[in-house]
């Protein structure tokens, strides 16, 4: 299949991508990813190996589009861990500074 990645045309085949990625260890996935064989690779790693170009030269969208057209399963960016719930009562900066300095709460007169 002919596709354009980083303004350069490539003739990619599913078997060619499988052969290129054979024996390559997947890197840590922090963005979009693609399943090739039994492994899940970052899209940028696949693009770098298949096109032999620097990762900064193409977008993950270009590689994702090409891999999807070849029949590989692409996955979106993994969601970040859920943020910690905010405390019910937030201290003002003055209260925080007072607590750090060890002063007691003001007493009612």
Tab-separated table of C-alpha atoms in Angstrom:
chain	number	residue	atom	x	y	z
A	1	UNK	CA	0.000	0.000	0.000
A	2	UNK	CA	1.331	3.414	-0.910
A	3	UNK	CA	1.198	6.038	1.840
A	4	UNK	CA	2.827	9.369	2.572
A	5	UNK	CA	4.651	9.866	5.859
A	6	UNK	CA	6.577	13.096	6.478
A	7	UNK	CA	5.999	14.167	2.841
A	8	UNK	CA	7.755	11.036	1.516
A	9	UNK	CA	5.901	8.230	-0.275
A	10	UNK	CA	6.335	4.696	1.060
A	11	UNK	CA	5.146	1.356	-0.279
A	12	UNK	CA	4.256	-0.519	2.905
A	13	UNK	CA	2.869	-4.024	3.261
A	14	UNK	CA	1.603	-5.784	6.336
A	15	UNK	CA	4.194	-8.537	5.937
A	16	UNK	CA	6.945	-5.940	5.471
A	17	UNK	CA	5.985	-4.168	8.708
A	18	UNK	CA	5.844	-7.505	10.551
A	19	UNK	CA	9.301	-8.401	9.237
A	20	UNK	CA	10.731	-4.987	10.188
A	21	UNK	CA	9.400	-5.217	13.734
A	22	UNK	CA	10.485	-8.834	14.294
A	23	UNK	CA	12.944	-9.006	17.178
A	24	UNK	CA	12.434	-5.363	18.198
A	25	UNK	CA	11.697	-4.819	21.886
A	26	UNK	CA	8.804	-2.420	22.525
A	27	UNK	CA	9.592	0.816	24.331
A	28	UNK	CA	7.505	2.252	27.137
A	29	UNK	CA	4.138	3.402	25.800
A	30	UNK	CA	3.360	7.006	26.666
A	31	UNK	CA	1.289	8.008	23.636
A	32	UNK	CA	-0.560	6.308	20.830
A	33	UNK	CA	0.357	2.678	20.199
A	34	UNK	CA	-0.140	-0.085	17.650
A	35	UNK	CA	-0.393	-3.841	18.087
A	36	UNK	CA	1.933	-5.708	15.751
A	37	UNK	CA	1.902	-9.455	16.161
A	38	UNK	CA	1.543	-10.081	19.886
A	39	UNK	CA	3.328	-6.929	20.975
A	40	UNK	CA	2.193	-3.364	21.448
A	41	UNK	CA	4.608	-0.692	20.228
A	42	UNK	CA	4.578	3.104	20.462
A	43	UNK	CA	3.530	4.530	17.105
A	44	UNK	CA	6.643	6.707	16.874
A	45	UNK	CA	8.917	3.676	17.358
A	46	UNK	CA	7.142	1.814	14.554
A	47	UNK	CA	7.346	4.841	12.267
A	48	UNK	CA	11.050	5.252	12.923
A	49	UNK	CA	11.839	1.622	12.143
A	50	UNK	CA	9.572	1.290	9.110
A	51	UNK	CA	10.504	4.605	7.452
A	52	UNK	CA	14.101	4.896	8.750
A	53	UNK	CA	13.408	8.553	9.519
A	54	UNK	CA	13.877	10.521	12.714
A	55	UNK	CA	10.824	10.556	14.991
A	56	UNK	CA	10.670	14.331	14.824
A	57	UNK	CA	10.081	14.214	11.052
A	58	UNK	CA	6.587	12.682	11.178
A	59	UNK	CA	3.495	12.791	13.349
A	60	UNK	CA	1.960	9.890	15.198
A	61	UNK	CA	-1.237	10.524	13.235
A	62	UNK	CA	0.492	9.794	9.932
A	63	UNK	CA	1.804	6.457	11.184
A	64	UNK	CA	-1.482	5.579	12.893
A	65	UNK	CA	-3.371	6.230	9.652
A	66	UNK	CA	-0.968	4.029	7.664
A	67	UNK	CA	-0.999	1.184	10.220
A	68	UNK	CA	-4.804	1.249	10.388
A	69	UNK	CA	-5.023	1.032	6.590
A	70	UNK	CA	-2.677	-1.967	6.698
A	71	UNK	CA	-4.987	-3.711	9.167
A	72	UNK	CA	-3.109	-3.279	12.438
A	73	UNK	CA	-4.971	-2.349	15.617
A	74	UNK	CA	-4.128	1.136	16.855
A	75	UNK	CA	-4.768	2.376	20.378
A	76	UNK	CA	-5.227	5.949	21.624
A	77	UNK	CA	-3.059	7.612	24.242
A	78	UNK	CA	-3.446	5.833	27.594
A	79	UNK	CA	-5.373	7.938	30.053
A	80	UNK	CA	-3.391	9.423	32.886
A	81	UNK	CA	-4.032	8.183	36.377
A	82	UNK	CA	-7.081	9.783	37.929
A	83	UNK	CA	-6.175	12.965	39.775
A	84	UNK	CA	-6.341	12.852	43.531
A	85	UNK	CA	-9.580	14.208	44.903
A	86	UNK	CA	-9.258	17.743	46.150
A	87	UNK	CA	-9.617	18.227	49.884
A	88	UNK	CA	-12.971	19.514	51.087
A	89	UNK	CA	-11.341	22.437	52.880
A	90	UNK	CA	-8.423	24.209	51.265
A	91	UNK	CA	-6.201	26.362	53.382
A	92	UNK	CA	-5.487	29.922	52.400
A	93	UNK	CA	-1.844	30.848	51.852
A	94	UNK	CA	-1.844	32.627	55.225
A	95	UNK	CA	-3.194	29.531	56.990
A	96	UNK	CA	-0.634	27.316	55.237
A	97	UNK	CA	2.237	29.590	56.262
A	98	UNK	CA	0.951	29.731	59.833
A	99	UNK	CA	0.700	25.962	59.991
A	100	UNK	CA	4.237	25.572	58.648
A	101	UNK	CA	5.572	28.020	61.226
A	102	UNK	CA	3.789	26.166	63.998
A	103	UNK	CA	1.573	28.946	65.202
A	104	UNK	CA	-1.709	28.094	66.832
A	105	UNK	CA	-5.088	29.052	65.462
A	106	UNK	CA	-6.276	32.479	66.658
A	107	UNK	CA	-8.629	32.242	69.573
A	108	UNK	CA	-11.927	34.105	69.767
A	109	UNK	CA	-11.858	36.962	72.288
